[in-house]
Amino acid sequence: MAAARQRWLVPIEPLFPLLVIGAAGLLMRWGVAKYQRYENDGKPKRWSVDRWDRRMMERDSRLTGNVNVQQAEVEAPKAFLTNSAWELERPFM
């Protein structure tokens, strides 16, 4: 009597849910990356931002109203004279 050959059956029931979960994860990753680019005016997300970068971002925000837009004018606009960072820090009363 010859031994019957056994086949190794792969359970296919969990493959579709795993595929759906993986596709949802990739879609979310793509969506978050697109939103971060949209929020940053089409530029990639900033990383490794140090104190100097934060100060320059604050300066750009006060000059142009947006942290992502820089201004290369030689002289600052007149509104920049009264637009000080010190006004942002009010004492707690």
mmCIF file of N, CA, C and O in Angstrom:
data_model
loop_
_atom_site.group_PDB
_atom_site.id
_atom_site.type_symbol
_atom_site.label_atom_id
_atom_site.label_comp_id
_atom_site.label_asym_id
_atom_site.label_seq_id
_atom_site.Cartn_x
_atom_site.Cartn_y
_atom_site.Cartn_z
ATOM 1 N N MET A 1 0.834 -1.167 0.000
ATOM 2 C CA MET A 1 0.000 0.000 0.000
ATOM 3 C C MET A 1 0.887 1.240 0.000
ATOM 4 O O MET A 1 1.705 1.423 0.880
ATOM 5 N N ALA A 2 0.721 2.039 -1.013
ATOM 6 C CA ALA A 2 1.526 3.257 -1.135
ATOM 7 C C ALA A 2 0.941 4.350 -0.257
ATOM 8 O O ALA A 2 -0.271 4.462 -0.101
ATOM 9 N N ALA A 3 1.833 5.130 0.299
ATOM 10 C CA ALA A 3 1.386 6.233 1.170
ATOM 11 C C ALA A 3 0.736 7.321 0.324
ATOM 12 O O ALA A 3 1.256 7.696 -0.721
ATOM 13 N N ALA A 4 -0.385 7.724 0.757
ATOM 14 C CA ALA A 4 -1.098 8.785 0.029
ATOM 15 C C ALA A 4 -0.366 10.116 0.213
ATOM 16 O O ALA A 4 0.079 10.441 1.312
ATOM 17 N N ARG A 5 -0.193 10.811 -0.876
ATOM 18 C CA ARG A 5 0.489 12.094 -0.818
ATOM 19 C C ARG A 5 -0.452 13.143 -0.245
ATOM 20 O O ARG A 5 -1.557 13.313 -0.719
ATOM 21 N N GLN A 6 0.024 13.830 0.751
ATOM 22 C CA GLN A 6 -0.796 14.879 1.342
ATOM 23 C C GLN A 6 -0.403 16.223 0.738
ATOM 24 O O GLN A 6 0.780 16.503 0.556
ATOM 25 N N ARG A 7 -1.410 16.999 0.469
ATOM 26 C CA ARG A 7 -1.135 18.330 -0.056
ATOM 27 C C ARG A 7 -1.189 19.328 1.095
ATOM 28 O O ARG A 7 -2.022 19.217 1.986
ATOM 29 N N TRP A 8 -0.304 20.293 1.018
ATOM 30 C CA TRP A 8 -0.316 21.360 2.021
ATOM 31 C C TRP A 8 -1.245 22.448 1.525
ATOM 32 O O TRP A 8 -0.994 23.089 0.507
ATOM 33 N N LEU A 9 -2.322 22.638 2.218
ATOM 34 C CA LEU A 9 -3.324 23.608 1.800
ATOM 35 C C LEU A 9 -3.080 24.942 2.501
ATOM 36 O O LEU A 9 -2.902 25.002 3.712
ATOM 37 N N VAL A 10 -3.089 25.986 1.707
ATOM 38 C CA VAL A 10 -2.933 27.334 2.258
ATOM 39 C C VAL A 10 -4.327 27.872 2.534
ATOM 40 O O VAL A 10 -5.163 27.919 1.625
ATOM 41 N N PRO A 11 -4.562 28.288 3.762
ATOM 42 C CA PRO A 11 -5.885 28.859 4.037
ATOM 43 C C PRO A 11 -6.002 30.230 3.373
ATOM 44 O O PRO A 11 -5.203 31.125 3.623
ATOM 45 N N ILE A 12 -6.973 30.352 2.493
ATOM 46 C CA ILE A 12 -7.097 31.604 1.758
ATOM 47 C C ILE A 12 -8.095 32.557 2.410
ATOM 48 O O ILE A 12 -8.230 33.689 1.966
ATOM 49 N N GLU A 13 -8.768 32.125 3.448
ATOM 50 C CA GLU A 13 -9.741 32.997 4.085
ATOM 51 C C GLU A 13 -9.117 34.262 4.660
ATOM 52 O O GLU A 13 -9.684 35.340 4.503
ATOM 53 N N PRO A 14 -7.962 34.220 5.324
ATOM 54 C CA PRO A 14 -7.427 35.461 5.906
ATOM 55 C C PRO A 14 -6.693 36.352 4.893
ATOM 56 O O PRO A 14 -6.341 37.481 5.216
ATOM 57 N N LEU A 15 -6.480 35.889 3.677
ATOM 58 C CA LEU A 15 -5.710 36.680 2.717
ATOM 59 C C LEU A 15 -6.447 37.947 2.287
ATOM 60 O O LEU A 15 -5.834 39.016 2.192
ATOM 61 N N PHE A 16 -7.747 37.868 2.034
ATOM 62 C CA PHE A 16 -8.482 39.058 1.607
ATOM 63 C C PHE A 16 -8.534 40.121 2.701
ATOM 64 O O PHE A 16 -8.259 41.288 2.421
ATOM 65 N N PRO A 17 -8.859 39.784 3.965
ATOM 66 C CA PRO A 17 -8.836 40.827 5.003
ATOM 67 C C PRO A 17 -7.442 41.432 5.194
ATOM 68 O O PRO A 17 -7.316 42.641 5.402
ATOM 69 N N LEU A 18 -6.399 40.616 5.102
ATOM 70 C CA LEU A 18 -5.047 41.160 5.230
ATOM 71 C C LEU A 18 -4.714 42.095 4.073
ATOM 72 O O LEU A 18 -4.054 43.122 4.254
ATOM 73 N N LEU A 19 -5.183 41.759 2.888
ATOM 74 C CA LEU A 19 -4.985 42.622 1.733
ATOM 75 C C LEU A 19 -5.716 43.955 1.921
ATOM 76 O O LEU A 19 -5.173 45.024 1.620
ATOM 77 N N VAL A 20 -6.921 43.900 2.445
ATOM 78 C CA VAL A 20 -7.693 45.122 2.689
ATOM 79 C C VAL A 20 -7.000 45.985 3.744
ATOM 80 O O VAL A 20 -6.884 47.208 3.591
ATOM 81 N N ILE A 21 -6.506 45.385 4.815
ATOM 82 C CA ILE A 21 -5.816 46.132 5.874
ATOM 83 C C ILE A 21 -4.535 46.770 5.332
ATOM 84 O O ILE A 21 -4.236 47.928 5.600
ATOM 85 N N GLY A 22 -3.782 46.008 4.550
ATOM 86 C CA GLY A 22 -2.557 46.554 3.964
ATOM 87 C C GLY A 22 -2.826 47.702 3.012
ATOM 88 O O GLY A 22 -2.129 48.720 3.022
ATOM 89 N N ALA A 23 -3.870 47.567 2.171
ATOM 90 C CA ALA A 23 -4.216 48.643 1.233
ATOM 91 C C ALA A 23 -4.681 49.884 1.994
ATOM 92 O O ALA A 23 -4.343 51.008 1.617
ATOM 93 N N ALA A 24 -5.437 49.693 3.070
ATOM 94 C CA ALA A 24 -5.885 50.840 3.871
ATOM 95 C C ALA A 24 -4.692 51.551 4.504
ATOM 96 O O ALA A 24 -4.641 52.781 4.555
ATOM 97 N N GLY A 25 -3.714 50.786 4.977
ATOM 98 C CA GLY A 25 -2.511 51.394 5.559
ATOM 99 C C GLY A 25 -1.731 52.193 4.534
ATOM 100 O O GLY A 25 -1.275 53.306 4.816
ATOM 101 N N LEU A 26 -1.559 51.642 3.342
ATOM 102 C CA LEU A 26 -0.846 52.370 2.293
ATOM 103 C C LEU A 26 -1.607 53.618 1.860
ATOM 104 O O LEU A 26 -1.002 54.675 1.611
ATOM 105 N N LEU A 27 -2.925 53.517 1.774
ATOM 106 C CA LEU A 27 -3.739 54.674 1.409
ATOM 107 C C LEU A 27 -3.633 55.776 2.464
ATOM 108 O O LEU A 27 -3.513 56.965 2.121
ATOM 109 N N MET A 28 -3.638 55.405 3.719
ATOM 110 C CA MET A 28 -3.507 56.396 4.790
ATOM 111 C C MET A 28 -2.131 57.055 4.756
ATOM 112 O O MET A 28 -2.000 58.267 4.943
ATOM 113 N N ARG A 29 -1.092 56.270 4.515
ATOM 114 C CA ARG A 29 0.260 56.819 4.444
ATOM 115 C C ARG A 29 0.374 57.818 3.290
ATOM 116 O O ARG A 29 0.942 58.893 3.439
ATOM 117 N N TRP A 30 -0.187 57.465 2.145
ATOM 118 C CA TRP A 30 -0.167 58.352 0.993
ATOM 119 C C TRP A 30 -0.974 59.623 1.274
ATOM 120 O O TRP A 30 -0.550 60.729 0.936
ATOM 121 N N GLY A 31 -2.135 59.469 1.912
ATOM 122 C CA GLY A 31 -2.989 60.610 2.215
ATOM 123 C C GLY A 31 -2.345 61.579 3.186
ATOM 124 O O GLY A 31 -2.430 62.796 3.014
ATOM 125 N N VAL A 32 -1.689 61.059 4.213
ATOM 126 C CA VAL A 32 -1.011 61.934 5.182
ATOM 127 C C VAL A 32 0.133 62.684 4.514
ATOM 128 O O VAL A 32 0.328 63.885 4.743
ATOM 129 N N ALA A 33 0.893 62.016 3.666
ATOM 130 C CA ALA A 33 1.999 62.683 2.962
ATOM 131 C C ALA A 33 1.472 63.788 2.050
ATOM 132 O O ALA A 33 2.050 64.884 1.988
ATOM 133 N N LYS A 34 0.377 63.523 1.337
ATOM 134 C CA LYS A 34 -0.210 64.537 0.462
ATOM 135 C C LYS A 34 -0.718 65.728 1.277
ATOM 136 O O LYS A 34 -0.547 66.884 0.885
ATOM 137 N N TYR A 35 -1.360 65.461 2.416
ATOM 138 C CA TYR A 35 -1.876 66.544 3.245
ATOM 139 C C TYR A 35 -0.739 67.394 3.803
ATOM 140 O O TYR A 35 -0.846 68.616 3.857
ATOM 141 N N GLN A 36 0.359 66.761 4.219
ATOM 142 C CA GLN A 36 1.486 67.516 4.745
ATOM 143 C C GLN A 36 2.105 68.387 3.659
ATOM 144 O O GLN A 36 2.508 69.522 3.922
ATOM 145 N N ARG A 37 2.174 67.894 2.434
ATOM 146 C CA ARG A 37 2.679 68.725 1.334
ATOM 147 C C ARG A 37 1.731 69.880 1.042
ATOM 148 O O ARG A 37 2.160 70.995 0.785
ATOM 149 N N TYR A 38 0.428 69.616 1.072
ATOM 150 C CA TYR A 38 -0.560 70.666 0.839
ATOM 151 C C TYR A 38 -0.457 71.742 1.913
ATOM 152 O O TYR A 38 -0.507 72.928 1.623
ATOM 153 N N GLU A 39 -0.297 71.313 3.156
ATOM 154 C CA GLU A 39 -0.217 72.247 4.271
ATOM 155 C C GLU A 39 1.077 73.054 4.234
ATOM 156 O O GLU A 39 1.136 74.159 4.761
ATOM 157 N N ASN A 40 2.100 72.531 3.590
ATOM 158 C CA ASN A 40 3.408 73.176 3.554
ATOM 159 C C ASN A 40 3.666 73.833 2.198
ATOM 160 O O ASN A 40 4.807 73.979 1.787
ATOM 161 N N ASP A 41 2.615 74.213 1.490
ATOM 162 C CA ASP A 41 2.705 74.899 0.191
ATOM 163 C C ASP A 41 3.488 74.100 -0.839
ATOM 164 O O ASP A 41 4.294 74.642 -1.590
ATOM 165 N N GLY A 42 3.281 72.799 -0.897
ATOM 166 C CA GLY A 42 3.894 71.957 -1.917
ATOM 167 C C GLY A 42 5.316 71.532 -1.617
ATOM 168 O O GLY A 42 5.925 70.818 -2.409
ATOM 169 N N LYS A 43 5.854 71.957 -0.491
ATOM 170 C CA LYS A 43 7.218 71.561 -0.119
ATOM 171 C C LYS A 43 7.155 70.327 0.769
ATOM 172 O O LYS A 43 6.155 70.089 1.439
ATOM 173 N N PRO A 44 8.229 69.541 0.807
ATOM 174 C CA PRO A 44 8.211 68.374 1.700
ATOM 175 C C PRO A 44 8.150 68.795 3.162
ATOM 176 O O PRO A 44 8.484 69.922 3.515
ATOM 177 N N LYS A 45 7.740 67.875 4.011
ATOM 178 C CA LYS A 45 7.634 68.142 5.434
ATOM 179 C C LYS A 45 9.005 68.497 6.005
ATOM 180 O O LYS A 45 10.011 67.914 5.638
ATOM 181 N N ARG A 46 9.020 69.451 6.919
ATOM 182 C CA ARG A 46 10.285 69.828 7.565
ATOM 183 C C ARG A 46 10.653 68.783 8.603
ATOM 184 O O ARG A 46 9.794 68.244 9.290
ATOM 185 N N TRP A 47 11.925 68.543 8.721
ATOM 186 C CA TRP A 47 12.411 67.635 9.750
ATOM 187 C C TRP A 47 13.731 68.172 10.261
ATOM 188 O O TRP A 47 14.397 68.965 9.596
ATOM 189 N N SER A 48 14.094 67.796 11.478
ATOM 190 C CA SER A 48 15.307 68.249 12.140
ATOM 191 C C SER A 48 15.330 69.776 12.230
ATOM 192 O O SER A 48 16.295 70.427 11.854
ATOM 193 N N VAL A 49 14.247 70.346 12.733
ATOM 194 C CA VAL A 49 14.135 71.792 12.877
ATOM 195 C C VAL A 49 14.751 72.188 14.214
ATOM 196 O O VAL A 49 14.346 71.709 15.268
ATOM 197 N N ASP A 50 15.755 73.070 14.159
ATOM 198 C CA ASP A 50 16.410 73.512 15.388
ATOM 199 C C ASP A 50 15.925 74.908 15.762
ATOM 200 O O ASP A 50 14.990 75.446 15.183
ATOM 201 N N ARG A 51 16.547 75.498 16.768
ATOM 202 C CA ARG A 51 16.123 76.793 17.272
ATOM 203 C C ARG A 51 16.250 77.879 16.209
ATOM 204 O O ARG A 51 15.390 78.751 16.088
ATOM 205 N N TRP A 52 17.324 77.860 15.423
ATOM 206 C CA TRP A 52 17.522 78.850 14.375
ATOM 207 C C TRP A 52 16.395 78.774 13.335
ATOM 208 O O TRP A 52 15.850 79.795 12.925
ATOM 209 N N ASP A 53 16.060 77.561 12.930
ATOM 210 C CA ASP A 53 14.987 77.390 11.955
ATOM 211 C C ASP A 53 13.654 77.907 12.501
ATOM 212 O O ASP A 53 12.882 78.535 11.784
ATOM 213 N N ARG A 54 13.386 77.631 13.786
ATOM 214 C CA ARG A 54 12.139 78.113 14.382
ATOM 215 C C ARG A 54 12.092 79.637 14.412
ATOM 216 O O ARG A 54 11.051 80.229 14.167
ATOM 217 N N ARG A 55 13.220 80.262 14.725
ATOM 218 C CA ARG A 55 13.265 81.727 14.739
ATOM 219 C C ARG A 55 13.069 82.300 13.342
ATOM 220 O O ARG A 55 12.390 83.306 13.159
ATOM 221 N N MET A 56 13.656 81.658 12.352
ATOM 222 C CA MET A 56 13.478 82.142 10.987
ATOM 223 C C MET A 56 12.035 81.923 10.506
ATOM 224 O O MET A 56 11.484 82.750 9.786
ATOM 225 N N MET A 57 11.430 80.829 10.944
ATOM 226 C CA MET A 57 10.037 80.595 10.600
ATOM 227 C C MET A 57 9.139 81.643 11.251
ATOM 228 O O MET A 57 8.190 82.138 10.628
ATOM 229 N N GLU A 58 9.446 82.012 12.490
ATOM 230 C CA GLU A 58 8.675 83.057 13.162
ATOM 231 C C GLU A 58 8.866 84.394 12.452
ATOM 232 O O GLU A 58 7.914 85.151 12.248
ATOM 233 N N ARG A 59 10.093 84.693 12.050
ATOM 234 C CA ARG A 59 10.376 85.930 11.316
ATOM 235 C C ARG A 59 9.613 85.961 9.997
ATOM 236 O O ARG A 59 8.990 86.970 9.655
ATOM 237 N N ASP A 60 9.657 84.856 9.262
ATOM 238 C CA ASP A 60 8.931 84.793 7.993
ATOM 239 C C ASP A 60 7.430 84.948 8.219
ATOM 240 O O ASP A 60 6.738 85.585 7.427
ATOM 241 N N SER A 61 6.946 84.388 9.313
ATOM 242 C CA SER A 61 5.529 84.504 9.620
ATOM 243 C C SER A 61 5.155 85.952 9.895
ATOM 244 O O SER A 61 4.107 86.427 9.461
ATOM 245 N N ARG A 62 6.013 86.663 10.609
ATOM 246 C CA ARG A 62 5.719 88.069 10.896
ATOM 247 C C ARG A 62 5.863 88.937 9.654
ATOM 248 O O ARG A 62 5.151 89.918 9.490
ATOM 249 N N LEU A 63 6.777 88.581 8.758
ATOM 250 C CA LEU A 63 6.979 89.382 7.546
ATOM 251 C C LEU A 63 5.893 89.142 6.504
ATOM 252 O O LEU A 63 5.381 90.086 5.894
ATOM 253 N N THR A 64 5.567 87.890 6.275
ATOM 254 C CA THR A 64 4.670 87.558 5.164
ATOM 255 C C THR A 64 3.322 87.005 5.604
ATOM 256 O O THR A 64 2.422 86.906 4.778
ATOM 257 N N GLY A 65 3.195 86.611 6.864
ATOM 258 C CA GLY A 65 1.945 86.015 7.326
ATOM 259 C C GLY A 65 1.898 84.510 7.161
ATOM 260 O O GLY A 65 0.909 83.885 7.485
ATOM 261 N N ASN A 66 2.990 83.914 6.653
ATOM 262 C CA ASN A 66 3.037 82.469 6.430
ATOM 263 C C ASN A 66 4.456 81.997 6.725
ATOM 264 O O ASN A 66 5.416 82.597 6.263
ATOM 265 N N VAL A 67 4.591 80.902 7.477
ATOM 266 C CA VAL A 67 5.922 80.420 7.835
ATOM 267 C C VAL A 67 6.658 79.813 6.647
ATOM 268 O O VAL A 67 7.866 79.657 6.683
ATOM 269 N N ASN A 68 5.943 79.481 5.579
ATOM 270 C CA ASN A 68 6.558 78.830 4.432
ATOM 271 C C ASN A 68 6.987 79.793 3.336
ATOM 272 O O ASN A 68 7.629 79.389 2.387
ATOM 273 N N VAL A 69 6.605 81.040 3.440
ATOM 274 C CA VAL A 69 6.917 82.025 2.410
ATOM 275 C C VAL A 69 7.993 82.945 2.932
ATOM 276 O O VAL A 69 7.876 83.503 4.017
ATOM 277 N N GLN A 70 9.053 83.098 2.162
ATOM 278 C CA GLN A 70 10.142 83.982 2.558
ATOM 279 C C GLN A 70 10.111 85.237 1.711
ATOM 280 O O GLN A 70 9.563 85.260 0.617
ATOM 281 N N GLN A 71 10.715 86.278 2.263
ATOM 282 C CA GLN A 71 10.755 87.549 1.561
ATOM 283 C C GLN A 71 12.205 87.957 1.401
ATOM 284 O O GLN A 71 12.985 87.914 2.342
ATOM 285 N N ALA A 72 12.584 88.361 0.199
ATOM 286 C CA ALA A 72 13.971 88.709 -0.093
ATOM 287 C C ALA A 72 14.144 90.208 -0.327
ATOM 288 O O ALA A 72 15.103 90.630 -0.935
ATOM 289 N N GLU A 73 13.205 91.010 0.162
ATOM 290 C CA GLU A 73 13.310 92.453 0.007
ATOM 291 C C GLU A 73 14.455 92.986 0.862
ATOM 292 O O GLU A 73 14.783 92.432 1.902
ATOM 293 N N VAL A 74 15.055 94.084 0.428
ATOM 294 C CA VAL A 74 16.153 94.685 1.184
ATOM 295 C C VAL A 74 15.621 95.348 2.444
ATOM 296 O O VAL A 74 16.231 95.256 3.512
ATOM 297 N N GLU A 75 14.476 95.992 2.343
ATOM 298 C CA GLU A 75 13.880 96.666 3.490
ATOM 299 C C GLU A 75 12.581 95.966 3.885
ATOM 300 O O GLU A 75 11.816 95.526 3.028
ATOM 301 N N ALA A 76 12.350 95.925 5.180
ATOM 302 C CA ALA A 76 11.124 95.310 5.680
ATOM 303 C C ALA A 76 9.946 96.243 5.444
ATOM 304 O O ALA A 76 10.122 97.462 5.377
ATOM 305 N N PRO A 77 8.741 95.714 5.320
ATOM 306 C CA PRO A 77 7.589 96.582 5.161
ATOM 307 C C PRO A 77 7.356 97.431 6.414
ATOM 308 O O PRO A 77 7.848 97.123 7.496
ATOM 309 N N LYS A 78 6.596 98.510 6.279
ATOM 310 C CA LYS A 78 6.337 99.430 7.396
ATOM 311 C C LYS A 78 5.610 98.725 8.536
ATOM 312 O O LYS A 78 5.820 99.046 9.696
ATOM 313 N N ALA A 79 4.758 97.771 8.223
ATOM 314 C CA ALA A 79 4.010 97.068 9.266
ATOM 315 C C ALA A 79 4.929 96.235 10.153
ATOM 316 O O ALA A 79 4.559 95.880 11.271
ATOM 317 N N PHE A 80 6.126 95.942 9.689
ATOM 318 C CA PHE A 80 7.055 95.127 10.480
ATOM 319 C C PHE A 80 7.583 95.894 11.690
ATOM 320 O O PHE A 80 8.031 95.297 12.649
ATOM 321 N N LEU A 81 7.513 97.231 11.668
ATOM 322 C CA LEU A 81 7.990 98.028 12.801
ATOM 323 C C LEU A 81 7.178 97.755 14.056
ATOM 324 O O LEU A 81 7.718 97.702 15.164
ATOM 325 N N THR A 82 5.885 97.584 13.910
ATOM 326 C CA THR A 82 5.026 97.344 15.073
ATOM 327 C C THR A 82 4.712 95.867 15.255
ATOM 328 O O THR A 82 4.065 95.504 16.228
ATOM 329 N N ASN A 83 5.162 95.027 14.363
ATOM 330 C CA ASN A 83 4.885 93.592 14.434
ATOM 331 C C ASN A 83 6.036 92.924 15.166
ATOM 332 O O ASN A 83 6.969 92.429 14.563
ATOM 333 N N SER A 84 5.975 92.916 16.468
ATOM 334 C CA SER A 84 7.067 92.409 17.280
ATOM 335 C C SER A 84 6.688 91.085 17.931
ATOM 336 O O SER A 84 5.530 90.838 18.258
ATOM 337 N N ALA A 85 7.700 90.270 18.154
ATOM 338 C CA ALA A 85 7.463 88.997 18.844
ATOM 339 C C ALA A 85 7.181 89.227 20.318
ATOM 340 O O ALA A 85 6.565 88.397 20.972
ATOM 341 N N TRP A 86 7.618 90.351 20.852
ATOM 342 C CA TRP A 86 7.392 90.630 22.273
ATOM 343 C C TRP A 86 5.918 90.827 22.575
ATOM 344 O O TRP A 86 5.458 90.605 23.679
ATOM 345 N N GLU A 87 5.152 91.283 21.607
ATOM 346 C CA GLU A 87 3.723 91.464 21.838
ATOM 347 C C GLU A 87 3.007 90.124 21.990
ATOM 348 O O GLU A 87 1.929 90.080 22.572
ATOM 349 N N LEU A 88 3.600 89.078 21.490
ATOM 350 C CA LEU A 88 2.987 87.764 21.602
ATOM 351 C C LEU A 88 3.077 87.207 23.013
ATOM 352 O O LEU A 88 2.268 86.404 23.429
ATOM 353 N N GLU A 89 4.082 87.646 23.750
ATOM 354 C CA GLU A 89 4.298 87.133 25.108
ATOM 355 C C GLU A 89 3.706 88.109 26.104
ATOM 356 O O GLU A 89 4.326 89.076 26.492
ATOM 357 N N ARG A 90 2.487 87.867 26.527
ATOM 358 C CA ARG A 90 1.836 88.727 27.511
ATOM 359 C C ARG A 90 1.936 88.065 28.870
ATOM 360 O O ARG A 90 1.835 86.839 28.989
ATOM 361 N N PRO A 91 2.089 88.861 29.913
ATOM 362 C CA PRO A 91 2.167 88.258 31.255
ATOM 363 C C PRO A 91 0.823 87.654 31.656
ATOM 364 O O PRO A 91 -0.239 88.123 31.242
ATOM 365 N N PHE A 92 0.916 86.649 32.464
ATOM 366 C CA PHE A 92 -0.280 85.976 32.975
ATOM 367 C C PHE A 92 -0.853 86.788 34.122
ATOM 368 O O PHE A 92 -0.203 86.995 35.129
ATOM 369 N N MET A 93 -2.065 87.264 34.001
ATOM 370 C CA MET A 93 -2.681 88.039 35.085
ATOM 371 C C MET A 93 -4.025 87.495 35.445
ATOM 372 O O MET A 93 -4.731 86.950 34.769
#
